[in-house]
XYZ file of C-alpha atoms in Angstrom:
559
model
C 99.452 124.936 81.854
C 99.001 128.653 81.298
C 101.669 131.276 81.702
C 101.755 135.025 81.359
C 104.560 137.559 81.410
C 104.413 140.426 83.848
C 107.369 142.785 84.196
C 109.748 140.179 82.814
C 108.668 137.454 85.286
C 106.945 134.249 84.186
C 103.897 133.304 86.255
C 102.440 129.794 86.014
C 98.863 128.943 86.887
C 97.578 125.617 88.161
C 94.352 124.118 89.471
C 94.297 122.360 92.834
C 91.462 119.938 93.568
C 90.477 119.746 97.208
C 89.062 116.748 99.060
C 85.544 117.613 97.933
C 85.284 116.979 94.214
C 83.596 120.289 93.452
C 86.026 122.415 95.496
C 89.016 123.763 93.554
C 91.623 126.470 94.034
C 93.363 128.456 91.323
C 96.980 129.061 92.296
C 99.938 130.868 90.770
C 103.655 130.286 91.184
C 106.920 131.387 89.612
C 109.758 129.247 88.209
C 111.894 129.560 91.351
C 109.109 128.481 93.722
C 109.427 125.072 95.334
C 106.708 122.620 96.243
C 106.612 123.877 99.827
C 105.458 127.282 98.574
C 102.315 125.854 96.995
C 101.492 123.591 99.950
C 101.918 126.426 102.451
C 99.680 128.675 100.359
C 96.901 126.068 100.271
C 97.171 125.276 103.990
C 97.078 128.981 104.838
C 94.006 129.408 102.649
C 92.252 126.457 104.328
C 93.546 127.509 107.793
C 95.321 124.198 108.428
C 98.078 124.272 111.037
C 99.220 120.627 110.732
C 100.439 121.006 107.165
C 103.095 118.286 107.490
C 100.442 115.549 107.230
C 99.241 116.771 103.818
C 100.676 116.760 100.309
C 100.004 117.492 96.647
C 99.725 114.742 94.066
C 99.691 114.839 90.277
C 99.589 112.434 87.335
C 102.207 112.629 84.577
C 101.782 112.003 80.861
C 102.372 108.253 81.365
C 99.415 108.054 83.827
C 101.794 107.557 86.748
C 101.014 109.302 90.030
C 103.621 111.322 91.909
C 103.796 113.277 95.143
C 105.051 116.811 94.634
C 108.525 117.102 96.167
C 108.510 120.036 98.581
C 112.272 120.593 98.315
C 112.404 120.869 94.505
C 111.086 123.516 92.160
C 107.547 122.958 90.942
C 108.138 123.618 87.263
C 110.869 120.964 86.955
C 108.547 118.299 88.339
C 105.453 119.121 86.270
C 107.023 120.337 83.021
C 105.351 117.537 80.999
C 101.943 117.800 82.693
C 99.276 119.481 80.569
C 96.922 120.791 81.896
C 98.498 121.294 85.278
C 96.064 119.861 87.854
C 97.142 118.945 91.376
C 95.189 117.140 94.085
C 95.344 118.125 97.746
C 95.355 114.928 99.824
C 96.293 113.540 103.232
C 99.760 112.065 102.778
C 100.571 110.783 106.277
C 97.601 109.369 108.210
C 98.389 109.831 111.920
C 98.100 106.858 114.255
C 96.153 109.058 116.667
C 93.741 111.238 114.664
C 93.128 113.377 117.745
C 96.530 114.956 117.118
C 94.923 116.973 114.345
C 92.869 119.970 115.415
C 90.524 122.401 113.725
C 90.406 122.227 109.953
C 93.160 119.624 109.927
C 90.796 117.088 111.519
C 88.020 118.179 109.142
C 90.316 117.476 106.165
C 91.155 114.032 107.595
C 87.426 113.328 108.007
C 86.806 114.290 104.378
C 89.760 112.187 103.217
C 88.426 109.100 105.038
C 84.960 109.613 103.536
C 86.626 109.830 100.136
C 88.590 106.619 100.815
C 85.337 104.843 101.673
C 83.640 106.077 98.508
C 86.554 104.980 96.297
C 87.039 101.583 97.959
C 90.397 102.274 99.609
C 88.939 102.058 103.129
C 87.926 98.427 102.695
C 85.774 96.993 105.489
C 82.909 94.604 106.222
C 79.238 95.415 105.616
C 78.598 96.077 109.306
C 81.533 98.488 109.576
C 80.548 100.192 106.328
C 76.987 100.595 107.648
C 78.238 102.171 110.882
C 80.416 104.595 108.933
C 77.568 105.300 106.506
C 75.190 106.151 109.345
C 77.685 108.702 110.635
C 78.008 110.197 107.147
C 74.205 110.517 106.938
C 74.150 112.064 110.401
C 76.752 114.616 109.294
C 74.961 115.377 106.003
C 71.275 115.556 107.017
C 71.443 115.828 110.803
C 69.205 113.993 113.292
C 66.526 111.679 112.016
C 63.196 113.405 111.481
C 60.246 111.139 110.484
C 58.505 114.006 108.726
C 61.477 115.328 106.760
C 63.337 112.059 106.122
C 60.920 109.930 104.184
C 61.488 107.358 101.502
C 64.948 106.191 100.502
C 66.852 109.342 101.428
C 70.045 107.365 101.937
C 70.178 106.460 98.233
C 70.771 110.100 97.320
C 74.071 110.092 99.225
C 77.233 108.437 97.909
C 78.627 106.418 100.810
C 80.623 103.414 99.564
C 82.070 102.138 96.324
C 79.655 99.195 96.164
C 76.545 100.798 97.618
C 74.038 97.964 97.546
C 70.426 97.991 98.707
C 71.080 95.871 101.837
C 73.838 98.312 102.827
C 71.498 101.280 102.424
C 68.808 99.612 104.548
C 71.341 98.896 107.294
C 72.550 102.502 107.198
C 68.944 103.721 107.426
C 68.276 101.555 110.483
C 71.389 102.743 112.286
C 70.675 106.385 111.503
C 67.138 106.119 112.883
C 68.462 104.558 116.123
C 70.979 107.305 116.800
C 70.344 109.621 119.726
C 69.422 113.146 118.628
C 71.372 116.218 119.603
C 74.877 115.023 118.744
C 77.068 117.823 117.428
C 79.191 117.676 114.280
C 82.477 117.379 116.194
C 81.248 114.285 118.046
C 80.122 112.654 114.794
C 83.484 113.398 113.231
C 85.425 111.920 116.164
C 83.291 108.782 116.175
C 83.754 108.281 112.421
C 87.526 108.784 112.593
C 87.766 106.419 115.576
C 86.021 103.591 113.697
C 88.117 104.191 110.569
C 91.323 104.193 112.640
C 90.603 100.647 113.884
C 90.434 99.213 110.345
C 93.397 97.433 108.748
C 93.077 99.552 105.607
C 93.308 102.881 107.458
C 95.744 105.150 105.638
C 96.302 102.561 102.890
C 96.736 103.547 99.263
C 96.750 100.150 97.488
C 99.488 99.508 94.926
C 98.924 96.528 92.586
C 101.833 94.035 92.719
C 102.498 90.331 92.174
C 104.418 87.903 94.336
C 106.978 85.333 93.145
C 104.142 82.955 92.212
C 102.380 85.542 90.055
C 99.472 86.011 92.490
C 97.815 89.420 92.302
C 98.250 91.364 95.547
C 97.875 94.918 96.749
C 100.635 96.590 98.693
C 99.687 99.118 101.384
C 101.924 101.436 103.416
C 100.907 103.406 106.504
C 102.185 104.480 109.929
C 102.626 100.909 111.227
C 104.513 99.349 108.323
C 104.027 97.610 104.971
C 101.102 95.229 104.398
C 99.922 93.015 101.584
C 96.235 92.458 100.863
C 94.611 89.571 98.990
C 90.856 89.382 98.390
C 90.273 92.381 100.654
C 92.104 90.903 103.662
C 95.548 91.544 104.984
C 97.848 88.639 104.186
C 101.200 89.921 105.501
C 102.297 92.776 107.705
C 105.900 93.964 108.085
C 106.285 96.409 110.962
C 108.754 99.289 110.629
C 111.066 97.959 113.389
C 111.447 94.769 111.321
C 112.213 96.538 108.032
C 115.984 96.780 107.657
C 116.244 98.140 104.109
C 114.028 98.979 101.134
C 115.231 99.082 97.530
C 114.167 98.069 94.042
C 115.586 96.290 91.012
C 113.868 97.274 87.783
C 110.211 96.348 88.390
C 110.985 94.405 91.570
C 110.230 96.114 94.916
C 112.389 94.447 97.576
C 112.028 94.540 101.382
C 114.911 93.361 103.573
C 113.693 92.185 106.982
C 115.564 91.595 110.231
C 113.435 90.223 113.061
C 113.759 88.161 116.238
C 112.150 84.727 116.347
C 110.754 82.833 119.330
C 114.264 81.730 120.309
C 115.404 85.378 120.401
C 117.670 84.820 117.429
C 117.975 87.504 114.774
C 116.696 86.246 111.448
C 117.062 87.931 108.066
C 114.622 87.524 105.217
C 114.078 89.169 101.828
C 110.666 89.621 100.203
C 110.140 90.851 96.632
C 107.070 92.051 94.742
C 106.814 92.756 91.027
C 105.227 96.065 90.035
C 103.498 96.769 86.691
C 106.299 99.082 85.485
C 109.622 100.546 86.533
C 108.131 103.979 87.221
C 105.416 102.398 89.386
C 108.111 100.527 91.318
C 110.036 103.741 91.957
C 106.823 105.409 93.122
C 106.098 102.579 95.585
C 109.692 102.704 96.843
C 109.549 106.447 97.439
C 106.195 106.219 99.232
C 107.580 103.515 101.512
C 110.728 105.522 102.266
C 108.770 108.682 103.098
C 106.306 106.863 105.340
C 109.060 105.029 107.200
C 111.176 108.139 107.797
C 108.219 110.330 108.788
C 106.986 107.930 111.481
C 110.321 106.564 112.768
C 112.998 109.288 112.625
C 113.498 111.522 115.689
C 114.202 114.531 113.450
C 114.708 115.281 109.783
C 118.400 116.164 110.281
C 119.150 112.461 110.743
C 117.707 111.594 107.321
C 120.416 110.542 104.908
C 120.291 110.344 101.133
C 118.528 107.113 100.218
C 119.530 105.193 97.098
C 116.920 102.805 95.785
C 118.275 101.454 92.506
C 120.566 98.475 92.495
C 123.324 97.337 90.141
C 120.956 96.306 87.356
C 118.637 99.350 87.446
C 118.917 103.092 87.205
C 119.776 104.392 90.654
C 117.282 106.761 92.265
C 118.450 109.012 95.080
C 116.007 110.604 97.467
C 116.540 113.065 100.313
C 113.705 113.407 102.794
C 112.491 116.970 103.275
C 110.139 118.373 105.868
C 109.626 117.568 109.521
C 108.994 114.203 111.120
C 106.112 113.348 113.428
C 108.312 113.507 116.512
C 109.339 117.046 115.620
C 105.682 118.000 115.255
C 104.862 116.517 118.650
C 107.877 118.233 120.203
C 106.758 121.598 118.881
C 103.190 121.127 120.128
C 104.372 120.040 123.573
C 106.729 122.980 123.814
C 103.861 125.293 122.894
C 101.677 123.768 125.612
C 104.495 124.048 128.139
C 105.051 127.681 127.232
C 101.339 128.353 127.532
C 101.280 126.820 131.003
C 104.242 128.946 132.028
C 102.517 132.073 130.739
C 99.310 131.212 132.585
C 101.066 130.896 135.925
C 100.975 133.756 138.436
C 103.724 136.427 138.401
C 104.992 135.310 141.810
C 105.424 131.739 140.531
C 107.224 132.905 137.408
C 109.514 135.050 139.567
C 110.254 132.123 141.850
C 111.059 129.911 138.863
C 113.438 132.461 137.383
C 115.451 132.990 140.614
C 118.796 131.143 140.459
C 120.078 128.866 143.195
C 121.217 130.932 146.196
C 121.503 130.224 149.927
C 117.896 131.445 150.217
C 116.776 129.210 147.343
C 117.449 125.569 148.324
C 118.709 123.076 145.783
C 115.686 120.844 146.385
C 113.292 123.520 145.163
C 115.515 124.143 142.152
C 115.446 120.452 141.294
C 111.655 120.459 141.457
C 111.547 123.526 139.194
C 113.871 121.872 136.687
C 111.840 118.692 136.832
C 108.598 120.516 136.095
C 110.099 122.718 133.399
C 112.300 120.287 131.471
C 110.015 117.298 131.090
C 110.922 114.857 128.340
C 109.195 114.465 125.006
C 107.004 111.432 124.307
C 107.890 108.764 121.826
C 106.039 108.908 118.539
C 106.776 105.342 117.445
C 103.353 103.994 116.677
C 104.010 100.544 118.109
C 104.706 102.023 121.547
C 102.480 104.021 123.898
C 103.138 107.624 124.615
C 105.204 108.228 127.671
C 107.972 110.295 129.171
C 111.377 109.683 130.700
C 112.798 110.650 134.034
C 115.384 113.282 134.681
C 118.198 110.795 135.182
C 117.493 109.372 131.718
C 117.607 112.734 129.993
C 121.241 112.600 128.975
C 120.986 109.160 127.402
C 117.522 109.274 125.808
C 117.342 110.379 122.196
C 113.772 111.549 122.674
C 114.586 114.187 125.279
C 115.532 117.008 122.983
C 115.017 119.831 125.468
C 117.828 118.942 127.881
C 119.202 122.286 129.101
C 122.497 120.938 130.489
C 125.473 121.158 128.113
C 127.528 118.048 127.579
C 131.060 117.902 128.934
C 132.452 116.016 125.978
C 132.444 119.062 123.731
C 134.299 121.117 126.326
C 136.870 118.403 126.855
C 137.370 118.011 123.128
C 137.928 121.746 122.760
C 140.338 121.674 125.649
C 142.214 118.773 124.143
C 142.253 120.544 120.807
C 143.644 123.721 122.404
C 146.290 121.766 124.291
C 147.199 119.908 121.143
C 147.598 123.149 119.202
C 149.791 124.664 121.911
C 151.928 121.537 122.024
C 152.295 121.670 118.250
C 153.413 125.281 118.435
C 155.872 124.498 121.219
C 157.340 121.529 119.439
C 157.712 123.532 116.246
C 159.347 126.354 118.191
C 161.859 124.060 119.887
C 162.669 122.373 116.578
C 163.345 125.671 114.853
C 165.369 126.960 117.837
C 167.657 123.931 117.882
C 168.155 124.169 114.120
C 169.071 127.876 114.300
C 171.350 127.249 117.257
C 173.222 124.555 115.362
C 173.715 126.876 112.385
C 175.177 129.664 114.549
C 177.506 127.250 116.260
C 178.784 126.075 112.880
C 179.540 129.667 111.834
C 181.324 130.431 115.132
C 183.547 127.345 114.804
C 184.664 128.216 111.291
C 185.684 131.766 112.371
C 187.815 130.447 115.217
C 189.560 128.033 112.875
C 190.364 130.835 110.421
C 191.848 133.040 113.206
C 193.969 130.232 114.526
C 195.210 129.403 111.033
C 196.204 133.045 110.438
C 198.127 133.437 113.721
C 200.123 130.216 113.463
C 200.716 130.130 109.724
C 204.484 130.576 109.874
C 204.864 127.898 112.560
C 202.630 125.117 111.277
C 202.381 125.549 107.526
C 202.185 121.864 106.771
C 199.749 121.155 109.604
C 197.485 124.003 108.489
C 197.382 122.827 104.900
C 196.550 119.338 106.095
C 193.807 120.724 108.341
C 192.347 122.830 105.532
C 192.391 119.913 103.131
C 190.761 117.700 105.744
C 188.115 120.349 106.343
C 187.526 120.628 102.584
C 187.226 116.868 102.262
C 184.849 116.812 105.239
C 182.737 119.532 103.649
C 182.685 117.692 100.323
C 181.640 114.526 102.115
C 178.838 116.380 103.855
C 177.711 117.885 100.558
C 177.711 114.509 98.830
C 175.742 113.006 101.718
C 173.196 115.817 101.476
C 172.920 115.315 97.693
C 172.375 111.596 98.164
C 169.725 112.261 100.805
C 167.966 114.741 98.493
C 168.044 112.238 95.634
C 166.627 109.566 97.891
C 163.837 111.934 98.966
C 163.006 112.785 95.358
C 162.963 109.151 94.374
C 160.686 108.380 97.319
C 158.324 111.138 96.207
C 158.305 109.730 92.718
C 157.536 106.294 94.073
C 154.614 107.631 96.141
C 152.851 109.063 93.097
C 149.704 107.034 92.481
C 147.274 107.176 89.596
C 143.721 106.421 90.704
C 142.442 105.970 87.165
C 145.154 103.482 86.227
C 144.341 101.399 89.300
C 140.528 101.782 89.147
C 139.890 100.880 85.506
C 141.544 97.422 85.567
C 139.991 96.666 88.946
C 136.538 97.685 87.745
C 136.850 95.607 84.585
C 138.039 92.624 86.599
C 135.132 92.897 89.061
C 132.571 93.230 86.236
C 133.993 90.203 84.439
C 134.002 88.121 87.630
C 130.414 89.113 88.481
C 129.212 88.378 84.949
C 130.906 84.982 84.836
C 129.616 84.097 88.295
C 126.044 85.126 87.417
C 126.076 83.103 84.190
C 127.505 80.082 86.004
C 124.857 80.262 88.735
C 121.969 80.738 86.287
C 123.105 77.938 83.988
C 124.174 75.511 86.699
C 121.883 72.682 87.795
C 123.642 72.168 91.104
C 121.522 72.058 94.241
C 124.037 74.304 95.946
C 122.718 77.309 93.986
C 119.011 76.389 94.161
C 118.281 78.722 97.063
C 120.329 81.495 95.480
C 118.307 81.258 92.263
C 115.124 82.015 94.213
C 116.404 85.365 95.425
C 114.324 88.290 94.085
C 117.467 89.848 92.640
C 118.361 86.684 90.751
C 114.785 86.262 89.498
C 114.792 89.859 88.289
C 118.189 89.359 86.635
C 117.089 86.170 84.896
C 113.748 87.283 83.436
C 114.484 90.951 82.763
C 118.092 90.937 81.573
C 119.750 87.541 81.164
C 117.018 85.669 79.291
C 116.284 88.492 76.772
C 120.034 88.979 76.191
C 120.523 85.262 75.690
C 117.714 85.090 73.137
C 119.043 88.142 71.305
C 122.554 86.694 71.053
C 121.179 83.356 69.880
C 119.217 85.030 67.094
C 122.135 87.283 66.170
C 124.794 84.599 65.932
C 122.312 82.120 64.493
C 121.626 84.509 61.631
C 125.349 85.008 61.006
C 126.327 81.361 61.036
């Protein structure tokens, strides 16, 4: 990493590798710049409009790959990387590649060719030959017997295991292709074949199952898959995935699905990763893929916590837009373009409000044509819209122009509640003041009457005054007792959170530890199924067994 000082500001330089190995970009950024700044700069340079499908990846000092977080500063993420080299890659492979246009589709085409060369786009020989013929068609053009002689296919890198039979098959298919096909048609045909493969959009992560069998975990728009010997062994669709977390090196998937009897079943699957950092990387990739392809909008993304009780917790907040937001924006742009292309008379008719000369039926048709609903972007479902009477209840219709009545009613209730509070407070204070004035008026009358009849009823007056004094003393003592009771109640209500939390926390930890030791050491069949849980397996082999051996050696050496 190189840095230079210019007018008191530190400027960092980095190298960005593009999808072609020989294409690089030299970029600069400052300490306050976030990852989105660098990605936007590269997409603007390459003239890519669908920048949400792309990302930047780097490798740290421990040879662990990471995706650059767009919401965090760049320098904090790559401070230990030397030299600073980033790779521009496709991060989210769309289910429908036709959604990308212009240079975005070109970058996806280059990414898929790269996946085939590096063995990530695993396929049969026939499929690899069909893809290789399209690559040759894109590189050298139509077959020409005079120009294309000899083994011209061998000079091109097509697949990871490029054998002689594969090259002969590619040569035959290239010679049979019809001439005159443009580059865009070749690109669409290649992307269409790659989209139909099970390994489309898969970045394989090496893992092991509970039996120790070597597997590869792949995550794409449809869900999480496991691959063994080049074939997909398991596939967990996103609607079935209830929760994703990790425990140390164990990547855990919590499933909730409906069986043939329409009963909801829950199941937990765990895979062991090579290291804890690799497990966190797999967990984050799975979380980002799931949220990007399933959430209606990024505002609904909550902070995800991946670590469990026996591992360092990792919190992640999704940043950027989701695929549904991208589709909504593109559809709104198309709708606006259609409105702009209409004639001025039509636009004037659409903007006229409902009047006696403008029937409500025409207005309904205008609203129906203008406020059409947005399609679903869930990959397991076809694209489609919703009717006007479903607009208020559908979560996919984000352009509903009608305001909801609940907000107005809540504000009205809030206003009424505030006015009632003010009125009740006013009446309470008025009655209290009125009682005080009445008490003062009564005492004045008593004093006047005592003064006028003092020489007639001396004994009666003294008795009355003494009774009034005793009554006042009684009232004062009652008020003092009430105040003392209030103070004592306040003292009783004082609560110390720390004094209550610490003993409770210690008690819970002790109970959990004793229960875990009892379950792990017990031979009862009642706990046999519980011992096979991925969490219990992780606890036994990563924490309990090493701790047990350490204590045995320690106390064995002492005694």
